[in-house]
Amino acid sequence: MSGRGETTEEPSPGASPPTQETAAEQRRRTKIIFVVYIIVALDVTWMFLQFSVTPFLAKKLGFNTLWFGYLQTTVGVIQLLGGPMFGRFADIFGARAALSLSCSSTVVFFLLLAIAENPAMLFIHKLPTIFMHVMPASQMVVADLSAPEKRAGALSKIGLCFGFGMITGSTLGGHLNTHFGETFTACFGAVGSAFSLLLVLKFIPKTTKSQASGANKDSEKKSKSIFNVGEITRLLKFPGVKRTFLVKIIAGLPSGIFQVMFSIIALDFFKLTPSQNGYLMAYFGIASMVIQGAVVGRLTARYSDNSLLLLAIGVSSLVGLAQAYMQDVFQFCLTVFPMMFSLSVFNVITDSMLTKSVPSSDTGRWLHKSKMEGKRSLFNDTQRKYRRESTQVNSASPVIHGHLNGMGINSVI
């Protein structure tokens, strides 16, 4: 079916249950989910391609690691402001509008990166990230179109796409940056993001939400504003949501710090070139694909969500202890598989638990809220560290030295 169809609806209360849906409806949902997986893989490819540009361009423009940390924190602040509103936007205006806005913003992001020739432009090019939320929007579509008992498995396949994008984007970005420079690589990302936008416009339906009751429709009309704070925060009142939400924030903080600071670790601690950094990120992608494709689905089919959540947190703790003693890239690579296992299981299980706890009409808002709260905790933590260490260290890399010497590298990763 063409993606121009206006809705992808679940059966009304009086209709047959989902297990008796027509084969045509099942095929349509499967096709949309498959296209979403492709969009995620492409988006992650372009983002990891960008990771092969920004750190080295920043270094070329005279950034030290403190200012690079501020640059990364700027992204967290911008997405913190835009995430909840974007989730609300996705729930109100539908999947096609949300993904189109995200992909369009990514195109602008890369074009601004291509013309960044001074430090101010490097900060300005981060502004479109306020709308760059392809991953949560895609998770919303998959959560809307998958049955609750199959949701964890469907969401885990997004992680598989993430691993594929990590491999291709890191490898491609490293080679393009080495042979053609930062400007060409950024333009390549802009063209790729434009292709992702075309896929959204062609195949993604206007909305993937189920038909709400008349009372819910009336309530939605009264509060149809992306700035309605009450609508954004009321999700915490659903049973079991607040507990899972707090676990996701607290236990997910170390991985958030890792994502922000890894570029600095690669540059200043491991002394990697663009190509070497690309190969290391590709190794991350291989680990992610193996775990998401061969492990997570089997675990979610056999064990309860609570058991897997405890397992993920336990493995993450052991990985942190091991990384505190690593000295080189080889030792770090030995910890990658267990680290990716804990991250993959943790993210899949918490997202699955949260989307099962709220109505399908609120999945977009909730997925964005859960990720933005993690960014807010990360922002507060890293800002405190930057202020403390910047007054004590005057070397070329104050932030990384403060983390490694003062707290151990596991506090960064």
Coordinates of C-alpha atoms in Angstrom, one line a residue:
M1 CA 0.0 0.0 0.0
S2 CA 1.2 3.5 -0.7
G3 CA 2.5 5.4 2.2
R4 CA 0.0 8.2 1.3
G5 CA -2.7 6.3 3.1
E6 CA -4.1 8.6 5.9
T7 CA -4.1 6.1 8.8
T8 CA -3.0 2.8 10.0
E9 CA -5.7 1.9 12.4
E10 CA -6.2 -0.9 15.0
P11 CA -9.6 -2.6 15.0
S12 CA -12.4 -0.9 16.8
P13 CA -13.7 -2.4 20.1
G14 CA -16.4 -4.3 18.3
A15 CA -14.2 -5.8 15.6
S16 CA -12.3 -9.0 15.7
P17 CA -9.2 -9.2 17.9
P18 CA -5.8 -8.5 16.4
T19 CA -5.1 -12.2 16.0
Q20 CA -7.9 -12.3 13.4
E21 CA -6.9 -9.3 11.4
T22 CA -6.9 -9.7 7.7
A23 CA -3.7 -10.8 6.0
A24 CA -3.7 -7.5 4.0
E25 CA -3.7 -5.4 7.2
Q26 CA -0.9 -7.5 8.6
R27 CA 1.2 -7.1 5.5
R28 CA 0.6 -3.4 5.5
R29 CA 1.8 -3.1 9.1
T30 CA 4.8 -5.3 8.4
K31 CA 5.7 -3.2 5.3
I32 CA 5.6 0.1 7.3
I33 CA 7.7 -1.4 10.1
F34 CA 10.2 -2.7 7.6
V35 CA 10.5 0.8 6.0
V36 CA 10.9 2.3 9.5
Y37 CA 13.9 0.0 10.1
I38 CA 15.5 1.2 6.8
I39 CA 15.0 4.8 7.8
V40 CA 16.6 4.2 11.2
A41 CA 19.5 2.4 9.7
L42 CA 20.1 5.3 7.2
D43 CA 19.6 8.0 9.9
V44 CA 22.2 6.3 12.2
T45 CA 24.5 6.0 9.2
W46 CA 24.4 9.7 8.7
M47 CA 24.8 10.5 12.3
F48 CA 27.9 8.3 12.8
L49 CA 29.2 9.8 9.6
Q50 CA 28.9 13.1 11.3
F51 CA 30.8 11.7 14.3
S52 CA 33.8 11.3 11.9
V53 CA 33.7 15.0 11.1
T54 CA 32.8 17.1 14.1
P55 CA 35.6 16.1 16.6
F56 CA 38.3 16.6 13.9
L57 CA 36.8 19.8 12.5
A58 CA 36.6 21.2 16.1
K59 CA 40.2 20.4 16.7
K60 CA 41.1 22.1 13.4
L61 CA 39.2 25.2 14.5
G62 CA 41.1 25.4 17.8
F63 CA 38.7 23.7 20.2
N64 CA 40.3 22.1 23.3
T65 CA 38.5 19.3 25.0
L66 CA 36.8 21.7 27.5
W67 CA 35.1 23.6 24.6
F68 CA 34.4 20.4 22.8
G69 CA 32.6 19.3 25.9
Y70 CA 30.6 22.5 25.9
L71 CA 29.7 21.8 22.2
Q72 CA 28.4 18.4 23.1
T73 CA 26.5 19.7 26.1
T74 CA 24.9 22.3 23.8
V75 CA 23.3 19.4 21.9
G76 CA 22.0 17.9 25.1
V77 CA 20.4 21.2 26.2
I78 CA 18.8 21.8 22.8
Q79 CA 17.4 18.3 22.6
L80 CA 16.2 18.5 26.2
L81 CA 14.2 21.6 25.2
G82 CA 12.8 20.1 22.0
G83 CA 12.3 16.5 22.9
P84 CA 9.1 16.6 25.0
M85 CA 7.5 19.1 22.6
F86 CA 8.5 17.0 19.6
G87 CA 7.0 13.9 21.2
R88 CA 3.8 15.8 21.8
F89 CA 3.9 17.0 18.1
A90 CA 4.3 13.4 17.0
D91 CA 1.3 12.2 18.9
I92 CA -0.9 15.1 17.6
F93 CA 0.2 15.4 14.0
G94 CA 1.2 11.8 13.3
A95 CA 4.2 9.8 12.3
R96 CA 4.7 11.2 8.8
A97 CA 4.9 14.8 10.0
A98 CA 7.2 14.0 12.8
L99 CA 9.7 11.9 10.8
S100 CA 9.5 14.5 7.9
L101 CA 10.4 17.3 10.4
S102 CA 13.3 15.2 11.8
C103 CA 14.8 14.3 8.5
S104 CA 14.4 17.9 7.2
S105 CA 16.2 19.1 10.2
T106 CA 19.0 16.6 9.6
V107 CA 19.5 18.0 6.1
V108 CA 19.8 21.5 7.5
F109 CA 22.2 20.2 10.2
F110 CA 24.6 18.8 7.6
L111 CA 24.4 21.8 5.3
L112 CA 25.4 24.1 8.2
L113 CA 28.2 21.7 9.2
A114 CA 29.5 21.9 5.6
I115 CA 29.9 25.6 5.8
A116 CA 31.2 25.8 9.3
E117 CA 34.5 27.6 9.1
N118 CA 34.7 29.2 12.5
P119 CA 33.8 28.2 16.1
A120 CA 30.5 30.1 16.1
M121 CA 29.2 28.2 13.1
L122 CA 30.2 25.0 14.8
F123 CA 27.8 25.9 17.6
I124 CA 25.1 27.2 15.2
H125 CA 25.0 24.0 13.2
K126 CA 23.8 22.2 16.3
L127 CA 20.5 24.2 16.5
P128 CA 18.5 21.9 14.1
T129 CA 19.1 19.1 16.6
I130 CA 16.0 20.5 18.5
F131 CA 13.9 18.5 15.9
M132 CA 16.3 15.6 15.2
H133 CA 14.5 12.8 16.9
V134 CA 14.3 10.1 14.2
M135 CA 15.0 7.2 16.7
P136 CA 12.3 8.0 19.2
A137 CA 9.8 8.7 16.4
S138 CA 10.6 5.4 14.8
Q139 CA 10.2 3.6 18.1
M140 CA 6.8 5.2 18.4
V141 CA 5.7 3.9 15.0
V142 CA 7.0 0.4 15.8
A143 CA 5.3 0.5 19.3
D144 CA 2.0 1.6 17.7
L145 CA 2.0 -1.1 15.0
S146 CA 3.3 -4.1 17.0
A147 CA 1.3 -6.3 19.4
P148 CA 2.2 -5.8 23.1
E149 CA 3.5 -9.3 23.5
K150 CA 5.8 -8.8 20.4
R151 CA 6.8 -5.3 21.2
A152 CA 10.2 -6.0 22.9
G153 CA 11.3 -8.1 19.9
A154 CA 10.1 -5.5 17.4
L155 CA 12.0 -2.7 19.3
S156 CA 15.1 -4.8 19.5
K157 CA 15.3 -4.9 15.7
I158 CA 15.6 -1.2 15.8
G159 CA 18.8 -1.8 17.8
L160 CA 19.9 -4.2 15.0
C161 CA 19.4 -1.3 12.5
F162 CA 21.4 0.9 14.8
G163 CA 24.3 -1.5 14.7
F164 CA 24.2 -1.6 10.9
G165 CA 24.2 2.2 10.7
M166 CA 27.0 2.4 13.2
I167 CA 29.2 0.1 11.1
T168 CA 28.4 1.7 7.7
G169 CA 28.4 5.3 9.0
S170 CA 31.6 5.1 11.0
T171 CA 33.6 3.3 8.3
L172 CA 32.2 5.5 5.5
G173 CA 32.7 8.7 7.5
G174 CA 36.3 7.8 8.4
H175 CA 37.2 7.1 4.7
L176 CA 35.4 10.1 3.3
N177 CA 36.9 12.5 5.9
T178 CA 40.4 11.1 5.3
H179 CA 40.3 11.3 1.5
F180 CA 37.9 14.1 0.7
G181 CA 37.7 16.3 3.9
E182 CA 35.1 17.5 6.3
T183 CA 33.1 19.6 3.8
F184 CA 32.5 16.8 1.3
T185 CA 31.6 14.4 4.1
A186 CA 29.0 16.8 5.5
C187 CA 27.5 17.3 2.0
F188 CA 27.3 13.6 1.6
G189 CA 25.4 13.4 4.8
A190 CA 23.0 16.1 3.6
V191 CA 22.2 14.1 0.4
G192 CA 21.7 10.9 2.4
S193 CA 19.3 12.6 4.8
A194 CA 17.3 14.0 1.9
F195 CA 16.9 10.4 0.6
S196 CA 15.6 9.4 4.1
L197 CA 13.1 12.2 3.9
L198 CA 11.8 10.9 0.5
L199 CA 11.3 7.4 2.1
V200 CA 9.3 9.0 4.9
L201 CA 7.1 10.9 2.4
K202 CA 6.6 7.9 0.2
F203 CA 5.9 5.1 2.7
I204 CA 5.0 6.4 6.2
P205 CA 1.3 6.9 6.8
K206 CA -0.1 10.2 8.3
T207 CA -0.7 8.5 11.6
T208 CA -0.2 5.1 13.2
K209 CA -2.4 5.7 16.2
S210 CA -5.4 3.6 17.0
Q211 CA -8.9 5.1 16.9
A212 CA -9.6 6.7 20.2
S213 CA -13.0 6.8 21.9
G214 CA -15.2 9.8 21.5
A215 CA -14.4 11.0 25.0
N216 CA -10.6 10.8 24.3
K217 CA -11.1 12.6 21.0
D218 CA -12.9 15.5 22.8
S219 CA -10.2 15.7 25.4
E220 CA -7.5 15.7 22.7
K221 CA -9.1 18.6 20.9
K222 CA -9.3 20.7 24.1
S223 CA -5.6 20.1 24.8
K224 CA -4.2 20.0 21.3
S225 CA -1.1 22.0 22.0
I226 CA 2.5 20.8 21.8
F227 CA 3.3 23.2 24.7
N228 CA 0.7 21.7 27.1
V229 CA 2.9 20.9 30.1
G230 CA 0.1 19.0 31.9
E231 CA -0.3 16.6 29.0
I232 CA 3.5 16.0 28.9
T233 CA 3.8 15.3 32.6
R234 CA 0.5 13.4 33.3
L235 CA 2.1 10.2 32.0
L236 CA 3.9 9.7 35.2
K237 CA 0.6 9.0 36.9
F238 CA 0.1 5.7 35.1
P239 CA 0.8 2.6 37.3
G240 CA 4.4 1.4 37.3
V241 CA 5.5 4.3 35.0
K242 CA 7.3 6.5 37.6
R243 CA 9.4 3.6 39.0
T244 CA 10.5 2.4 35.5
F245 CA 11.2 6.0 34.5
L246 CA 13.5 6.6 37.5
V247 CA 15.4 3.4 36.9
K248 CA 15.9 4.4 33.3
I249 CA 17.3 7.8 34.3
I250 CA 19.6 6.7 37.0
A251 CA 20.9 3.4 35.5
G252 CA 21.1 5.0 32.0
L253 CA 23.3 8.0 33.1
P254 CA 26.7 6.2 32.6
S255 CA 25.9 5.3 29.0
G256 CA 24.8 8.9 28.4
I257 CA 28.1 10.2 29.7
F258 CA 29.9 7.7 27.4
Q259 CA 28.1 8.9 24.3
V260 CA 29.0 12.5 25.1
M261 CA 32.6 11.9 26.0
F262 CA 33.7 9.1 23.7
S263 CA 34.9 11.4 21.0
I264 CA 37.3 13.0 23.5
I265 CA 38.4 9.5 24.7
A266 CA 39.2 8.5 21.1
L267 CA 41.1 11.6 20.3
D268 CA 43.1 12.3 23.5
F269 CA 43.3 9.0 25.4
F270 CA 43.5 6.5 22.5
K271 CA 45.1 9.0 20.0
L272 CA 43.0 7.6 17.1
T273 CA 42.9 9.0 13.6
P274 CA 39.6 9.5 11.7
S275 CA 39.9 6.1 10.0
Q276 CA 40.9 4.3 13.2
N277 CA 38.0 5.9 15.0
G278 CA 35.7 4.8 12.2
Y279 CA 36.9 1.2 12.6
L280 CA 36.4 1.3 16.3
M281 CA 32.9 2.5 15.9
A282 CA 32.3 -0.2 13.3
Y283 CA 33.3 -2.7 15.9
F284 CA 30.7 -1.3 18.2
G285 CA 28.2 -1.7 15.4
I286 CA 29.2 -5.4 14.9
A287 CA 28.8 -6.1 18.6
S288 CA 25.4 -4.3 18.6
M289 CA 24.1 -6.3 15.6
V290 CA 25.2 -9.6 17.0
I291 CA 23.6 -8.9 20.3
Q292 CA 20.4 -7.4 18.9
G293 CA 20.0 -10.0 16.2
A294 CA 21.0 -13.2 18.0
V295 CA 20.6 -12.6 21.7
V296 CA 18.0 -10.0 22.8
G297 CA 15.0 -11.5 20.9
R298 CA 15.6 -14.9 22.4
L299 CA 16.0 -13.5 25.9
T300 CA 12.8 -11.5 25.7
A301 CA 10.9 -14.5 24.6
R302 CA 12.0 -16.6 27.6
Y303 CA 12.4 -14.3 30.5
S304 CA 10.4 -11.6 32.2
D305 CA 11.1 -7.9 31.8
N306 CA 12.1 -7.4 35.4
S307 CA 14.6 -10.3 35.3
L308 CA 16.3 -8.9 32.2
L309 CA 16.4 -5.4 33.6
L310 CA 18.3 -6.7 36.7
L311 CA 20.6 -8.6 34.4
A312 CA 21.4 -5.6 32.3
I313 CA 22.1 -3.4 35.3
G314 CA 24.3 -6.0 36.9
V315 CA 26.4 -6.6 33.7
S316 CA 26.7 -2.8 33.3
S317 CA 28.2 -2.5 36.8
L318 CA 30.8 -5.2 36.1
V319 CA 31.7 -3.6 32.8
G320 CA 32.3 -0.3 34.6
L321 CA 34.7 -2.0 37.1
A322 CA 36.6 -3.6 34.3
Q323 CA 37.0 -0.4 32.3
A324 CA 38.4 1.3 35.4
Y325 CA 41.6 -0.7 34.8
M326 CA 42.0 -0.5 31.0
Q327 CA 45.1 1.0 29.5
D328 CA 44.7 0.7 25.8
V329 CA 42.3 0.2 22.9
F330 CA 42.7 -3.6 22.9
Q331 CA 41.6 -3.8 26.6
F332 CA 38.7 -1.5 25.8
C333 CA 37.6 -3.7 22.9
L334 CA 37.4 -6.7 25.3
T335 CA 34.7 -4.8 27.3
V336 CA 32.6 -3.8 24.2
F337 CA 30.5 -6.9 23.9
P338 CA 29.3 -7.1 27.5
M339 CA 28.8 -3.3 27.4
M340 CA 26.7 -3.4 24.3
F341 CA 24.8 -6.3 25.7
S342 CA 23.8 -4.4 28.9
L343 CA 23.0 -1.3 26.9
S344 CA 20.8 -3.1 24.4
V345 CA 18.9 -5.2 26.9
F346 CA 18.4 -2.2 29.2
N347 CA 17.1 0.1 26.4
V348 CA 14.8 -2.5 24.8
I349 CA 13.3 -3.6 28.1
T350 CA 12.7 -0.1 29.6
D351 CA 11.2 1.2 26.3
S352 CA 9.0 -1.9 26.1
M353 CA 7.8 -1.6 29.7
L354 CA 7.1 2.1 29.4
T355 CA 5.1 1.9 26.1
K356 CA 3.0 -1.0 27.6
S357 CA 2.2 1.2 30.6
V358 CA 0.7 4.2 28.6
P359 CA -2.0 4.4 26.0
S360 CA -1.0 4.0 22.3
S361 CA -2.0 7.7 21.7
D362 CA 0.9 8.8 24.0
T363 CA 3.7 6.6 23.0
G364 CA 5.5 9.3 21.0
R365 CA 5.4 11.8 23.9
W366 CA 6.6 9.2 26.3
L367 CA 9.5 7.8 24.3
H368 CA 10.8 11.4 23.8
K369 CA 10.2 12.3 27.5
S370 CA 12.2 9.3 28.8
K371 CA 15.2 10.1 26.6
M372 CA 15.1 13.8 27.3
E373 CA 15.1 13.2 31.1
G374 CA 18.3 11.2 30.7
K375 CA 19.8 14.1 28.8
R376 CA 18.9 16.5 31.5
S377 CA 20.6 14.4 34.2
L378 CA 23.6 14.0 31.9
F379 CA 23.7 17.8 31.3
N380 CA 23.7 18.6 35.0
D381 CA 26.4 16.0 35.8
T382 CA 28.8 17.0 33.0
Q383 CA 28.3 20.7 33.7
R384 CA 29.4 20.3 37.3
K385 CA 32.5 18.3 36.2
Y386 CA 33.4 20.9 33.6
R387 CA 33.3 23.8 36.0
R388 CA 35.3 22.0 38.7
E389 CA 38.0 20.7 36.4
S390 CA 38.4 23.8 34.3
T391 CA 39.7 25.7 37.3
Q392 CA 42.3 23.0 38.2
V393 CA 43.8 21.9 34.9
N394 CA 45.4 24.1 32.2
S395 CA 46.5 21.4 29.8
A396 CA 45.1 20.9 26.3
S397 CA 42.5 18.5 27.6
P398 CA 41.1 19.5 31.0
V399 CA 37.9 17.6 31.0
I400 CA 39.3 14.2 30.1
H401 CA 42.2 14.6 32.5
G402 CA 39.8 15.5 35.3
H403 CA 37.7 12.4 34.6
L404 CA 40.5 10.0 34.2
N405 CA 42.8 11.1 37.0
G406 CA 40.1 12.1 39.5
M407 CA 37.4 9.5 39.1
G408 CA 38.6 6.8 36.8
I409 CA 37.7 6.3 33.2
N410 CA 34.7 4.2 34.1
S411 CA 33.0 7.3 35.3
V412 CA 33.2 8.7 31.8
I413 CA 32.1 5.4 30.1

